[in-house]
């Protein structure tokens, strides 16, 4: 009698359920996953919600360095030998995340090609995003950086359909993310709204005209300081 075929490994199923070395965490808004300086011994995967990454300088100045959403990992620095966390991660809304011990993560990467492929693809995508952010900071005006950040936060993809940014992002957070002041962000946001590039309906909604202005380097986004 033939043995039943072994079920194929499902990377997303692996990440969604409790198992050896894995726990599912439910967080409320403003709950911290870990703080800068904590021991780095786990990797996290976001099932639902958004997580904010912040860094505190020696001068006690805080900067927002990223906002992550469903399908993204964080805390993976522990796999590269980082003994301590270099950032603080905070829930921006109700979140469900998978916590995976360093040992369980290494075993899954070693033993499950499907999971390894998913994780490598994520790392490559994130590395490309970091390079794009660096180029953005070096060469683009703060107005264009804000426009690009609004498009990224709204996951804009359906041309012609306004895309809401959920949860709402404060102007202070936007200023931190693009390296300018809150007053400049306020000025640009009001300008974008008057031009019909964005709208406010309880949440910030990004219109296709903003994408068009960024892609075609329209004059609307050239007036910086």
N, C-alpha and C. Protein backbone atom coordinates (compact mmCIF):
# COMPACT_ATOMS: atom_id res chain seq x y z
N UNK A 1 0.84 -1.20 0.00
CA UNK A 1 0.00 0.00 0.00
C UNK A 1 0.88 1.25 0.00
N UNK A 2 0.60 2.16 -0.91
CA UNK A 2 1.42 3.35 -1.01
C UNK A 2 1.13 4.31 0.14
N UNK A 3 2.20 4.94 0.59
CA UNK A 3 2.05 5.94 1.65
C UNK A 3 1.45 7.22 1.04
N UNK A 4 0.57 7.87 1.77
CA UNK A 4 -0.02 9.12 1.25
C UNK A 4 1.07 10.17 1.02
N UNK A 5 0.90 10.94 -0.04
CA UNK A 5 1.90 11.96 -0.35
C UNK A 5 1.96 13.00 0.76
N UNK A 6 3.18 13.43 1.03
CA UNK A 6 3.38 14.44 2.07
C UNK A 6 2.87 15.79 1.57
N UNK A 7 2.10 16.46 2.40
CA UNK A 7 1.54 17.76 2.00
C UNK A 7 2.65 18.76 1.76
N UNK A 8 2.47 19.57 0.73
CA UNK A 8 3.48 20.58 0.41
C UNK A 8 3.52 21.64 1.51
N UNK A 9 4.71 22.17 1.74
CA UNK A 9 4.88 23.20 2.76
C UNK A 9 4.23 24.50 2.29
N UNK A 10 3.40 25.09 3.14
CA UNK A 10 2.73 26.35 2.83
C UNK A 10 3.34 27.43 3.71
N UNK A 11 4.14 28.32 3.09
CA UNK A 11 4.85 29.35 3.86
C UNK A 11 3.89 30.27 4.60
N UNK A 12 2.80 30.67 3.95
CA UNK A 12 1.85 31.59 4.59
C UNK A 12 1.09 30.91 5.73
N UNK A 13 0.79 29.63 5.56
CA UNK A 13 0.14 28.87 6.63
C UNK A 13 1.08 28.74 7.82
N UNK A 14 2.36 28.51 7.53
CA UNK A 14 3.39 28.41 8.57
C UNK A 14 3.44 29.69 9.40
N UNK A 15 3.33 30.83 8.74
CA UNK A 15 3.44 32.11 9.43
C UNK A 15 2.17 32.50 10.19
N UNK A 16 1.05 31.90 9.81
CA UNK A 16 -0.24 32.31 10.38
C UNK A 16 -0.62 31.54 11.64
N UNK A 17 0.06 30.42 11.91
CA UNK A 17 -0.37 29.56 13.01
C UNK A 17 0.70 29.38 14.08
N UNK A 18 0.22 29.08 15.29
CA UNK A 18 1.10 28.75 16.40
C UNK A 18 1.80 27.43 16.10
N UNK A 19 3.06 27.32 16.50
CA UNK A 19 3.81 26.08 16.28
C UNK A 19 5.09 26.12 17.09
N UNK A 20 5.97 25.17 16.83
CA UNK A 20 7.24 25.11 17.55
C UNK A 20 8.04 26.39 17.33
N UNK A 21 8.30 27.11 18.40
CA UNK A 21 9.07 28.34 18.31
C UNK A 21 8.27 29.53 17.82
N UNK A 22 6.96 29.37 17.65
CA UNK A 22 6.11 30.45 17.13
C UNK A 22 4.96 30.75 18.08
N UNK A 23 4.67 32.02 18.24
CA UNK A 23 3.50 32.44 18.99
C UNK A 23 2.80 33.55 18.21
N UNK A 24 1.50 33.67 18.42
CA UNK A 24 0.72 34.73 17.78
C UNK A 24 0.43 35.81 18.83
N UNK A 25 0.78 37.05 18.51
CA UNK A 25 0.59 38.16 19.42
C UNK A 25 -0.49 39.09 18.90
N UNK A 26 -1.38 39.53 19.78
CA UNK A 26 -2.38 40.53 19.44
C UNK A 26 -2.05 41.81 20.19
N UNK A 27 -1.88 42.89 19.44
CA UNK A 27 -1.46 44.15 20.03
C UNK A 27 -2.53 45.22 19.85
N UNK A 28 -2.59 46.10 20.83
CA UNK A 28 -3.46 47.28 20.72
C UNK A 28 -2.63 48.47 20.26
N UNK A 29 -3.29 49.50 19.82
CA UNK A 29 -2.60 50.71 19.38
C UNK A 29 -1.66 51.21 20.47
N UNK A 30 -0.43 51.56 20.08
CA UNK A 30 0.64 52.10 20.94
C UNK A 30 1.37 51.04 21.76
N UNK A 31 0.96 49.77 21.65
CA UNK A 31 1.73 48.70 22.29
C UNK A 31 3.08 48.57 21.60
N UNK A 32 4.14 48.34 22.38
CA UNK A 32 5.48 48.14 21.83
C UNK A 32 5.77 46.65 21.66
N UNK A 33 6.38 46.30 20.53
CA UNK A 33 6.81 44.92 20.31
C UNK A 33 8.17 44.74 20.97
N UNK A 34 9.09 45.64 20.66
CA UNK A 34 10.38 45.68 21.35
C UNK A 34 10.91 47.10 21.32
N UNK A 35 11.86 47.39 22.20
CA UNK A 35 12.44 48.73 22.31
C UNK A 35 13.90 48.71 21.91
N UNK A 36 14.37 49.85 21.46
CA UNK A 36 15.78 50.00 21.09
C UNK A 36 16.65 49.61 22.28
N UNK A 37 17.62 48.72 22.04
CA UNK A 37 18.49 48.24 23.11
C UNK A 37 18.08 46.92 23.71
N UNK A 38 16.86 46.44 23.41
CA UNK A 38 16.44 45.12 23.89
C UNK A 38 17.26 44.02 23.22
N UNK A 39 17.29 42.85 23.86
CA UNK A 39 17.97 41.69 23.28
C UNK A 39 17.25 41.27 22.00
N UNK A 40 18.00 41.01 20.95
CA UNK A 40 17.42 40.61 19.66
C UNK A 40 17.49 39.10 19.54
N UNK A 41 16.34 38.45 19.71
CA UNK A 41 16.33 36.98 19.67
C UNK A 41 15.12 36.41 18.93
N UNK A 42 14.34 37.27 18.27
CA UNK A 42 13.15 36.82 17.55
C UNK A 42 12.95 37.64 16.27
N UNK A 43 12.26 37.02 15.33
CA UNK A 43 11.84 37.69 14.11
C UNK A 43 10.31 37.78 14.15
N UNK A 44 9.75 38.83 13.58
CA UNK A 44 8.31 39.03 13.62
C UNK A 44 7.74 39.18 12.22
N UNK A 45 6.51 38.69 12.06
CA UNK A 45 5.81 38.77 10.78
C UNK A 45 4.44 39.39 11.02
N UNK A 46 4.08 40.39 10.23
CA UNK A 46 2.81 41.09 10.43
C UNK A 46 1.70 40.41 9.66
N UNK A 47 0.71 39.92 10.38
CA UNK A 47 -0.49 39.35 9.75
C UNK A 47 -1.53 40.43 9.47
N UNK A 48 -1.68 41.35 10.43
CA UNK A 48 -2.70 42.39 10.33
C UNK A 48 -2.23 43.64 11.06
N UNK A 49 -2.52 44.81 10.49
CA UNK A 49 -2.17 46.06 11.15
C UNK A 49 -0.88 46.68 10.62
N UNK A 50 -0.48 47.78 11.27
CA UNK A 50 0.73 48.50 10.86
C UNK A 50 1.63 48.72 12.06
N UNK A 51 2.93 48.61 11.80
CA UNK A 51 3.95 48.77 12.84
C UNK A 51 4.87 49.92 12.46
N UNK A 52 5.13 50.80 13.43
CA UNK A 52 6.03 51.94 13.20
C UNK A 52 7.40 51.65 13.79
N UNK A 53 8.45 51.94 13.02
CA UNK A 53 9.83 51.77 13.47
C UNK A 53 10.42 53.14 13.77
N UNK A 54 10.94 53.33 14.98
CA UNK A 54 11.55 54.60 15.36
C UNK A 54 12.94 54.35 15.94
N UNK A 55 13.80 55.35 15.81
CA UNK A 55 15.16 55.30 16.35
C UNK A 55 15.38 56.53 17.20
N UNK A 56 16.02 56.35 18.34
CA UNK A 56 16.32 57.45 19.25
C UNK A 56 17.82 57.70 19.23
N UNK A 57 18.21 58.97 18.94
CA UNK A 57 19.63 59.32 18.88
C UNK A 57 20.18 59.53 20.29
N UNK A 58 21.50 59.69 20.38
CA UNK A 58 22.13 59.95 21.68
C UNK A 58 21.69 61.29 22.26
N UNK A 59 21.22 62.16 21.38
CA UNK A 59 20.72 63.46 21.83
C UNK A 59 19.22 63.40 22.15
N UNK A 60 18.68 62.18 22.21
CA UNK A 60 17.26 61.94 22.55
C UNK A 60 16.31 62.47 21.48
N UNK A 61 16.77 62.57 20.24
CA UNK A 61 15.90 62.95 19.14
C UNK A 61 15.37 61.70 18.48
N UNK A 62 14.04 61.61 18.35
CA UNK A 62 13.40 60.42 17.77
C UNK A 62 13.10 60.64 16.30
N UNK A 63 13.36 59.62 15.50
CA UNK A 63 13.07 59.69 14.07
C UNK A 63 12.29 58.45 13.65
N UNK A 64 11.29 58.65 12.81
CA UNK A 64 10.53 57.53 12.24
C UNK A 64 11.29 57.03 11.02
N UNK A 65 11.69 55.77 11.02
CA UNK A 65 12.48 55.23 9.92
C UNK A 65 11.70 54.27 9.04
N UNK A 66 10.47 53.95 9.43
CA UNK A 66 9.68 53.08 8.58
C UNK A 66 8.32 52.77 9.15
N UNK A 67 7.40 52.43 8.26
CA UNK A 67 6.08 51.94 8.65
C UNK A 67 5.83 50.67 7.85
N UNK A 68 5.58 49.58 8.55
CA UNK A 68 5.43 48.27 7.93
C UNK A 68 4.00 47.78 8.06
N UNK A 69 3.56 46.98 7.09
CA UNK A 69 2.19 46.48 7.10
C UNK A 69 2.13 44.98 6.87
N UNK A 70 0.92 44.46 6.65
CA UNK A 70 0.73 43.01 6.49
C UNK A 70 1.63 42.41 5.41
N UNK A 71 2.16 41.22 5.74
CA UNK A 71 3.04 40.52 4.81
C UNK A 71 4.50 40.88 4.95
N UNK A 72 4.83 41.76 5.89
CA UNK A 72 6.21 42.19 6.06
C UNK A 72 6.79 41.64 7.37
N UNK A 73 8.11 41.43 7.35
CA UNK A 73 8.85 40.99 8.52
C UNK A 73 9.53 42.18 9.18
N UNK A 74 9.87 42.03 10.45
CA UNK A 74 10.77 42.99 11.10
C UNK A 74 11.50 42.26 12.23
N UNK A 75 12.60 42.87 12.67
CA UNK A 75 13.42 42.23 13.70
C UNK A 75 14.36 41.19 13.15
N UNK A 76 14.51 41.13 11.80
CA UNK A 76 15.33 40.08 11.20
C UNK A 76 16.83 40.30 11.40
N UNK A 77 17.20 41.47 11.96
CA UNK A 77 18.62 41.73 12.23
C UNK A 77 19.26 40.71 13.14
N UNK A 78 18.45 40.04 13.98
CA UNK A 78 19.01 39.03 14.88
C UNK A 78 19.63 37.87 14.10
N UNK A 79 19.17 37.64 12.86
CA UNK A 79 19.71 36.56 12.05
C UNK A 79 21.08 36.90 11.50
N UNK A 80 21.41 38.19 11.55
CA UNK A 80 22.69 38.66 11.02
C UNK A 80 23.70 38.95 12.12
N UNK A 81 23.39 38.45 13.31
CA UNK A 81 24.33 38.60 14.42
C UNK A 81 24.16 39.84 15.27
N UNK A 82 23.10 40.63 15.04
CA UNK A 82 22.87 41.80 15.87
C UNK A 82 22.36 41.35 17.24
N UNK A 83 23.10 41.57 18.32
CA UNK A 83 22.66 41.10 19.64
C UNK A 83 21.56 41.95 20.26
N UNK A 84 21.49 43.25 19.86
CA UNK A 84 20.52 44.17 20.45
C UNK A 84 19.69 44.84 19.36
N UNK A 85 18.48 45.25 19.72
CA UNK A 85 17.60 45.95 18.77
C UNK A 85 18.14 47.36 18.53
N UNK A 86 18.11 47.77 17.27
CA UNK A 86 18.60 49.10 16.91
C UNK A 86 17.44 50.09 16.72
N UNK A 87 16.21 49.62 16.91
CA UNK A 87 15.05 50.50 16.77
C UNK A 87 13.97 50.07 17.75
N UNK A 88 12.95 50.89 17.87
CA UNK A 88 11.76 50.58 18.66
C UNK A 88 10.60 50.36 17.71
N UNK A 89 9.79 49.34 17.97
CA UNK A 89 8.66 49.04 17.09
C UNK A 89 7.36 49.16 17.88
N UNK A 90 6.41 49.92 17.33
CA UNK A 90 5.17 50.25 18.03
C UNK A 90 3.96 50.02 17.12
N UNK A 91 2.91 49.43 17.66
CA UNK A 91 1.68 49.22 16.89
C UNK A 91 0.99 50.56 16.66
N UNK A 92 0.60 50.81 15.39
CA UNK A 92 -0.11 52.04 15.06
C UNK A 92 -1.62 51.85 15.13
N UNK A 93 -2.05 50.60 15.22
CA UNK A 93 -3.46 50.23 15.31
C UNK A 93 -3.49 48.81 15.86
N UNK A 94 -4.65 48.20 15.94
CA UNK A 94 -4.73 46.82 16.39
C UNK A 94 -3.98 45.92 15.41
N UNK A 95 -3.09 45.09 15.93
CA UNK A 95 -2.23 44.26 15.09
C UNK A 95 -2.27 42.81 15.52
N UNK A 96 -2.07 41.94 14.56
CA UNK A 96 -1.82 40.52 14.82
C UNK A 96 -0.49 40.20 14.18
N UNK A 97 0.47 39.74 14.98
CA UNK A 97 1.78 39.42 14.45
C UNK A 97 2.24 38.05 14.92
N UNK A 98 3.09 37.43 14.13
CA UNK A 98 3.67 36.15 14.49
C UNK A 98 5.08 36.39 15.01
N UNK A 99 5.36 35.85 16.20
CA UNK A 99 6.68 35.94 16.80
C UNK A 99 7.39 34.60 16.61
N UNK A 100 8.57 34.64 16.00
CA UNK A 100 9.31 33.41 15.67
C UNK A 100 10.69 33.48 16.31
N UNK A 101 11.05 32.48 17.10
CA UNK A 101 12.37 32.48 17.72
C UNK A 101 13.45 32.40 16.64
N UNK A 102 14.61 32.90 16.97
CA UNK A 102 15.73 32.87 16.03
C UNK A 102 16.02 31.43 15.59
N UNK A 103 15.97 30.50 16.52
CA UNK A 103 16.24 29.09 16.21
C UNK A 103 15.21 28.52 15.25
N UNK A 104 13.92 28.80 15.50
CA UNK A 104 12.86 28.29 14.63
C UNK A 104 12.95 28.92 13.24
N UNK A 105 13.30 30.20 13.18
CA UNK A 105 13.43 30.90 11.90
C UNK A 105 14.58 30.30 11.10
N UNK A 106 15.69 30.07 11.73
CA UNK A 106 16.85 29.49 11.04
C UNK A 106 16.53 28.09 10.53
N UNK A 107 15.80 27.31 11.33
CA UNK A 107 15.43 25.95 10.92
C UNK A 107 14.51 25.98 9.71
N UNK A 108 13.52 26.88 9.72
CA UNK A 108 12.59 26.99 8.60
C UNK A 108 13.31 27.41 7.33
N UNK A 109 14.23 28.33 7.44
CA UNK A 109 14.99 28.79 6.27
C UNK A 109 15.87 27.68 5.72
N UNK A 110 16.40 26.88 6.61
CA UNK A 110 17.31 25.79 6.21
C UNK A 110 16.56 24.60 5.61
N UNK A 111 15.38 24.31 6.17
CA UNK A 111 14.69 23.08 5.81
C UNK A 111 13.55 23.25 4.81
N UNK A 112 13.05 24.48 4.64
CA UNK A 112 11.88 24.69 3.79
C UNK A 112 12.20 25.67 2.66
N UNK A 113 12.50 25.17 1.46
CA UNK A 113 12.84 26.04 0.33
C UNK A 113 11.76 27.08 0.03
N UNK A 114 10.48 26.71 0.17
CA UNK A 114 9.40 27.64 -0.14
C UNK A 114 9.43 28.84 0.80
N UNK A 115 9.69 28.58 2.07
CA UNK A 115 9.76 29.66 3.05
C UNK A 115 11.01 30.51 2.81
N UNK A 116 12.12 29.85 2.52
CA UNK A 116 13.37 30.56 2.24
C UNK A 116 13.21 31.49 1.04
N UNK A 117 12.50 31.00 0.01
CA UNK A 117 12.27 31.81 -1.18
C UNK A 117 11.43 33.04 -0.86
N UNK A 118 10.38 32.86 -0.06
CA UNK A 118 9.52 33.97 0.34
C UNK A 118 10.32 35.01 1.12
N UNK A 119 11.14 34.56 2.04
CA UNK A 119 11.90 35.48 2.90
C UNK A 119 12.97 36.23 2.11
N UNK A 120 13.65 35.54 1.21
CA UNK A 120 14.67 36.19 0.38
C UNK A 120 14.02 37.24 -0.52
N UNK A 121 12.86 36.92 -1.08
CA UNK A 121 12.14 37.88 -1.93
C UNK A 121 11.79 39.13 -1.12
N UNK A 122 11.37 38.92 0.12
CA UNK A 122 11.04 40.06 0.99
C UNK A 122 12.28 40.92 1.23
N UNK A 123 13.42 40.28 1.54
CA UNK A 123 14.64 41.02 1.81
C UNK A 123 15.10 41.82 0.60
N UNK A 124 14.98 41.24 -0.58
CA UNK A 124 15.38 41.94 -1.81
C UNK A 124 14.49 43.16 -2.05
N UNK A 125 13.19 42.98 -1.84
CA UNK A 125 12.25 44.09 -2.02
C UNK A 125 12.54 45.21 -1.02
N UNK A 126 12.79 44.82 0.22
CA UNK A 126 13.06 45.83 1.25
C UNK A 126 14.39 46.54 0.98
N UNK A 127 15.39 45.81 0.50
CA UNK A 127 16.67 46.43 0.19
C UNK A 127 16.51 47.46 -0.94
N UNK A 128 15.71 47.11 -1.94
CA UNK A 128 15.45 48.05 -3.04
C UNK A 128 14.75 49.30 -2.52
N UNK A 129 13.81 49.11 -1.60
CA UNK A 129 13.08 50.25 -1.02
C UNK A 129 14.05 51.15 -0.25
N UNK A 130 14.98 50.57 0.48
CA UNK A 130 15.95 51.38 1.24
C UNK A 130 16.82 52.20 0.30
N UNK A 131 17.26 51.57 -0.81
CA UNK A 131 18.06 52.30 -1.80
C UNK A 131 17.26 53.45 -2.41
N UNK A 132 15.99 53.20 -2.72
CA UNK A 132 15.14 54.24 -3.30
C UNK A 132 14.95 55.38 -2.30
N UNK A 133 14.78 55.04 -1.01
CA UNK A 133 14.62 56.07 0.02
C UNK A 133 15.86 56.93 0.13
N UNK A 134 17.04 56.30 0.04
CA UNK A 134 18.29 57.05 0.14
C UNK A 134 18.43 58.02 -1.04
N UNK A 135 18.15 57.54 -2.24
CA UNK A 135 18.20 58.40 -3.43
C UNK A 135 17.19 59.54 -3.29
N UNK A 136 16.02 59.22 -2.78
CA UNK A 136 14.96 60.22 -2.58
C UNK A 136 15.46 61.33 -1.65
N UNK A 137 16.10 60.94 -0.54
CA UNK A 137 16.59 61.92 0.43
C UNK A 137 17.70 62.78 -0.14
N UNK A 138 18.56 62.17 -0.98
CA UNK A 138 19.72 62.88 -1.51
C UNK A 138 19.37 63.86 -2.63
N UNK A 139 18.43 63.48 -3.49
CA UNK A 139 18.24 64.23 -4.73
C UNK A 139 16.88 64.91 -4.91
N UNK A 140 15.87 64.52 -4.16
CA UNK A 140 14.55 65.09 -4.37
C UNK A 140 14.22 66.17 -3.34
N UNK A 141 13.38 67.10 -3.72
CA UNK A 141 12.92 68.14 -2.80
C UNK A 141 12.02 67.51 -1.74
N UNK A 142 11.85 68.23 -0.63
CA UNK A 142 11.00 67.70 0.44
C UNK A 142 9.55 67.55 -0.03
N UNK A 143 9.14 68.40 -0.98
CA UNK A 143 7.77 68.31 -1.51
C UNK A 143 7.59 67.02 -2.30
N UNK A 144 8.56 66.68 -3.13
CA UNK A 144 8.48 65.44 -3.89
C UNK A 144 8.62 64.23 -2.97
N UNK A 145 9.43 64.35 -1.92
CA UNK A 145 9.57 63.24 -0.97
C UNK A 145 8.24 62.97 -0.26
N UNK A 146 7.53 64.05 0.08
CA UNK A 146 6.22 63.88 0.72
C UNK A 146 5.25 63.22 -0.25
N UNK A 147 5.24 63.65 -1.49
CA UNK A 147 4.33 63.06 -2.48
C UNK A 147 4.61 61.57 -2.63
N UNK A 148 5.89 61.20 -2.72
CA UNK A 148 6.25 59.79 -2.87
C UNK A 148 5.84 58.99 -1.63
N UNK A 149 6.05 59.58 -0.43
CA UNK A 149 5.70 58.87 0.80
C UNK A 149 4.19 58.65 0.89
N UNK A 150 3.38 59.62 0.48
CA UNK A 150 1.93 59.46 0.50
C UNK A 150 1.50 58.33 -0.44
N UNK A 151 2.14 58.24 -1.59
CA UNK A 151 1.82 57.17 -2.53
C UNK A 151 2.19 55.81 -1.95
N UNK A 152 3.35 55.73 -1.30
CA UNK A 152 3.78 54.47 -0.71
C UNK A 152 2.86 54.05 0.43
N UNK A 153 2.50 55.00 1.29
CA UNK A 153 1.65 54.68 2.44
C UNK A 153 0.24 54.27 2.02
N UNK A 154 -0.21 54.78 0.89
CA UNK A 154 -1.56 54.43 0.42
C UNK A 154 -1.55 53.18 -0.45
N UNK A 155 -0.35 52.63 -0.71
CA UNK A 155 -0.22 51.46 -1.60
C UNK A 155 -0.94 51.72 -2.91
N UNK A 156 -0.69 52.90 -3.48
CA UNK A 156 -1.45 53.31 -4.65
C UNK A 156 -1.20 52.37 -5.82
N UNK A 157 -2.28 51.87 -6.41
CA UNK A 157 -2.13 50.95 -7.53
C UNK A 157 -3.32 50.93 -8.46
N UNK A 158 -4.49 51.33 -7.97
CA UNK A 158 -5.69 51.32 -8.80
C UNK A 158 -5.90 52.70 -9.40
N UNK A 159 -5.39 52.86 -10.60
CA UNK A 159 -5.44 54.16 -11.23
C UNK A 159 -6.87 54.67 -11.34
N UNK A 160 -7.05 55.92 -10.95
CA UNK A 160 -8.36 56.54 -11.04
C UNK A 160 -9.20 56.38 -9.79
N UNK A 161 -8.76 55.53 -8.85
CA UNK A 161 -9.51 55.31 -7.62
C UNK A 161 -8.75 55.88 -6.43
N UNK A 162 -9.33 56.81 -5.66
CA UNK A 162 -8.63 57.34 -4.49
C UNK A 162 -8.27 56.22 -3.52
N UNK A 163 -7.05 56.26 -2.98
CA UNK A 163 -6.58 55.24 -2.05
C UNK A 163 -6.36 55.88 -0.68
N UNK A 164 -7.05 55.36 0.34
CA UNK A 164 -6.96 55.93 1.69
C UNK A 164 -5.72 55.43 2.41
N UNK A 165 -5.15 56.31 3.24
CA UNK A 165 -4.05 55.93 4.12
C UNK A 165 -4.66 55.56 5.46
N UNK A 166 -4.55 54.31 5.83
CA UNK A 166 -5.11 53.80 7.07
C UNK A 166 -4.02 53.06 7.84
N UNK A 167 -3.78 53.37 9.14
CA UNK A 167 -4.44 54.42 9.90
C UNK A 167 -3.92 55.79 9.50
N UNK A 168 -4.60 56.83 9.99
CA UNK A 168 -4.15 58.18 9.70
C UNK A 168 -2.73 58.40 10.20
N UNK A 169 -1.92 59.08 9.41
CA UNK A 169 -0.55 59.41 9.79
C UNK A 169 -0.50 60.88 10.13
N UNK A 170 0.08 61.23 11.28
CA UNK A 170 0.15 62.63 11.68
C UNK A 170 1.17 63.38 10.83
N UNK A 171 1.02 64.69 10.78
CA UNK A 171 1.98 65.51 10.03
C UNK A 171 3.36 65.44 10.67
N UNK A 172 3.42 65.28 11.99
CA UNK A 172 4.71 65.14 12.67
C UNK A 172 5.44 63.89 12.20
N UNK A 173 4.68 62.79 12.08
CA UNK A 173 5.28 61.52 11.63
C UNK A 173 5.74 61.64 10.18
N UNK A 174 4.93 62.25 9.33
CA UNK A 174 5.32 62.45 7.94
C UNK A 174 6.59 63.30 7.85
N UNK A 175 6.68 64.32 8.68
CA UNK A 175 7.87 65.18 8.68
C UNK A 175 9.11 64.39 9.07
N UNK A 176 8.98 63.53 10.08
CA UNK A 176 10.10 62.69 10.50
C UNK A 176 10.54 61.76 9.37
N UNK A 177 9.58 61.21 8.66
CA UNK A 177 9.88 60.21 7.63
C UNK A 177 10.56 60.80 6.40
N UNK A 178 10.30 62.07 6.11
CA UNK A 178 10.91 62.64 4.91
C UNK A 178 12.00 63.66 5.23
N UNK A 179 12.25 63.89 6.51
CA UNK A 179 13.36 64.76 6.90
C UNK A 179 13.09 66.24 6.71
N UNK A 180 11.93 66.71 7.15
CA UNK A 180 11.64 68.13 7.08
C UNK A 180 10.84 68.52 8.32
N UNK A 181 10.28 69.73 8.34
CA UNK A 181 9.53 70.19 9.51
C UNK A 181 8.03 69.97 9.34
N UNK A 182 7.32 69.96 10.46
CA UNK A 182 5.87 69.78 10.40
C UNK A 182 5.21 70.92 9.65
N UNK A 183 5.74 72.14 9.82
CA UNK A 183 5.14 73.30 9.15
C UNK A 183 5.26 73.18 7.63
N UNK A 184 6.39 72.62 7.15
CA UNK A 184 6.55 72.42 5.71
C UNK A 184 5.57 71.36 5.20
N UNK A 185 5.40 70.30 5.98
CA UNK A 185 4.44 69.25 5.60
C UNK A 185 3.04 69.84 5.53
N UNK A 186 2.68 70.65 6.52
CA UNK A 186 1.36 71.28 6.54
C UNK A 186 1.16 72.14 5.29
N UNK A 187 2.19 72.91 4.94
CA UNK A 187 2.12 73.76 3.75
C UNK A 187 1.90 72.93 2.49
N UNK A 188 2.68 71.85 2.35
CA UNK A 188 2.57 71.01 1.15
C UNK A 188 1.24 70.27 1.09
N UNK A 189 0.77 69.80 2.25
CA UNK A 189 -0.50 69.07 2.28
C UNK A 189 -1.66 69.98 1.85
N UNK A 190 -1.64 71.21 2.33
CA UNK A 190 -2.68 72.16 1.93
C UNK A 190 -2.60 72.45 0.43
N UNK A 191 -1.38 72.55 -0.07
CA UNK A 191 -1.18 72.79 -1.50
C UNK A 191 -1.69 71.61 -2.31
N UNK A 192 -1.35 70.38 -1.88
CA UNK A 192 -1.80 69.18 -2.60
C UNK A 192 -3.33 69.11 -2.64
N UNK A 193 -3.95 69.48 -1.51
CA UNK A 193 -5.41 69.42 -1.45
C UNK A 193 -6.04 70.43 -2.40
N UNK A 194 -5.50 71.66 -2.43
CA UNK A 194 -6.02 72.69 -3.33
C UNK A 194 -5.88 72.30 -4.79
N UNK A 195 -4.80 71.55 -5.10
CA UNK A 195 -4.55 71.12 -6.48
C UNK A 195 -5.33 69.86 -6.85
N UNK A 196 -6.04 69.28 -5.86
CA UNK A 196 -6.81 68.06 -6.13
C UNK A 196 -5.97 66.80 -6.15
N UNK A 197 -4.74 66.87 -5.60
CA UNK A 197 -3.86 65.70 -5.58
C UNK A 197 -4.22 64.74 -4.44
N UNK A 198 -4.76 65.31 -3.36
CA UNK A 198 -5.22 64.51 -2.23
C UNK A 198 -6.54 65.09 -1.74
N UNK A 199 -7.23 64.33 -0.88
CA UNK A 199 -8.46 64.84 -0.27
C UNK A 199 -8.56 64.29 1.14
N UNK A 200 -9.39 64.92 1.96
CA UNK A 200 -9.62 64.46 3.33
C UNK A 200 -11.07 64.05 3.48
N UNK A 201 -11.30 62.78 3.81
CA UNK A 201 -12.65 62.27 4.07
C UNK A 201 -12.59 61.36 5.30
N UNK A 202 -12.18 61.95 6.41
CA UNK A 202 -11.95 61.14 7.60
C UNK A 202 -10.53 60.60 7.62
N UNK A 203 -10.03 60.24 6.44
CA UNK A 203 -8.65 59.82 6.27
C UNK A 203 -8.07 60.57 5.08
N UNK A 204 -6.75 60.58 4.97
CA UNK A 204 -6.11 61.14 3.79
C UNK A 204 -6.36 60.19 2.63
N UNK A 205 -6.84 60.72 1.52
CA UNK A 205 -7.03 59.92 0.32
C UNK A 205 -6.14 60.47 -0.79
N UNK A 206 -5.39 59.57 -1.42
CA UNK A 206 -4.46 59.95 -2.47
C UNK A 206 -5.11 59.71 -3.82
N UNK A 207 -5.12 60.74 -4.66
CA UNK A 207 -5.73 60.66 -5.97
C UNK A 207 -4.71 60.32 -7.06
N UNK A 208 -5.18 59.82 -8.18
CA UNK A 208 -4.30 59.41 -9.27
C UNK A 208 -3.50 60.59 -9.83
N UNK A 209 -4.02 61.81 -9.64
CA UNK A 209 -3.32 62.99 -10.13
C UNK A 209 -1.98 63.19 -9.42
N UNK A 210 -1.87 62.72 -8.18
CA UNK A 210 -0.59 62.83 -7.46
C UNK A 210 0.44 61.89 -8.09
N UNK A 211 0.01 60.68 -8.41
CA UNK A 211 0.91 59.73 -9.07
C UNK A 211 1.39 60.30 -10.40
N UNK A 212 0.47 60.89 -11.14
CA UNK A 212 0.81 61.48 -12.44
C UNK A 212 1.83 62.61 -12.26
N UNK A 213 1.65 63.43 -11.23
CA UNK A 213 2.56 64.55 -10.99
C UNK A 213 3.97 64.07 -10.65
N UNK A 214 4.07 62.97 -9.88
CA UNK A 214 5.38 62.41 -9.51
C UNK A 214 6.06 61.76 -10.71
N UNK A 215 5.32 60.93 -11.44
CA UNK A 215 5.90 60.19 -12.56
C UNK A 215 6.36 61.11 -13.68
N UNK A 216 5.64 62.20 -13.91
CA UNK A 216 5.95 63.07 -15.04
C UNK A 216 6.61 64.38 -14.61
N UNK A 217 7.06 64.42 -13.36
CA UNK A 217 7.80 65.58 -12.85
C UNK A 217 7.08 66.89 -13.16
N UNK A 218 5.80 66.92 -12.79
CA UNK A 218 4.99 68.10 -13.06
C UNK A 218 5.50 69.31 -12.25
N UNK A 219 5.32 70.52 -12.77
CA UNK A 219 5.78 71.73 -12.05
C UNK A 219 5.16 71.89 -10.66
N UNK A 220 4.01 71.27 -10.43
CA UNK A 220 3.36 71.39 -9.11
C UNK A 220 4.27 70.96 -7.98
N UNK A 221 5.21 70.04 -8.26
CA UNK A 221 6.06 69.49 -7.19
C UNK A 221 7.48 70.04 -7.24
N UNK A 222 7.69 71.16 -7.86
CA UNK A 222 9.04 71.69 -7.98
C UNK A 222 9.31 72.86 -7.06
N UNK A 223 8.30 73.39 -6.43
CA UNK A 223 8.46 74.53 -5.54
C UNK A 223 8.73 74.02 -4.14
N UNK A 224 10.01 73.99 -3.72
CA UNK A 224 10.36 73.37 -2.44
C UNK A 224 10.43 74.40 -1.32
N UNK A 225 11.54 75.06 -1.19
CA UNK A 225 11.72 75.95 -0.04
C UNK A 225 11.28 77.38 -0.38
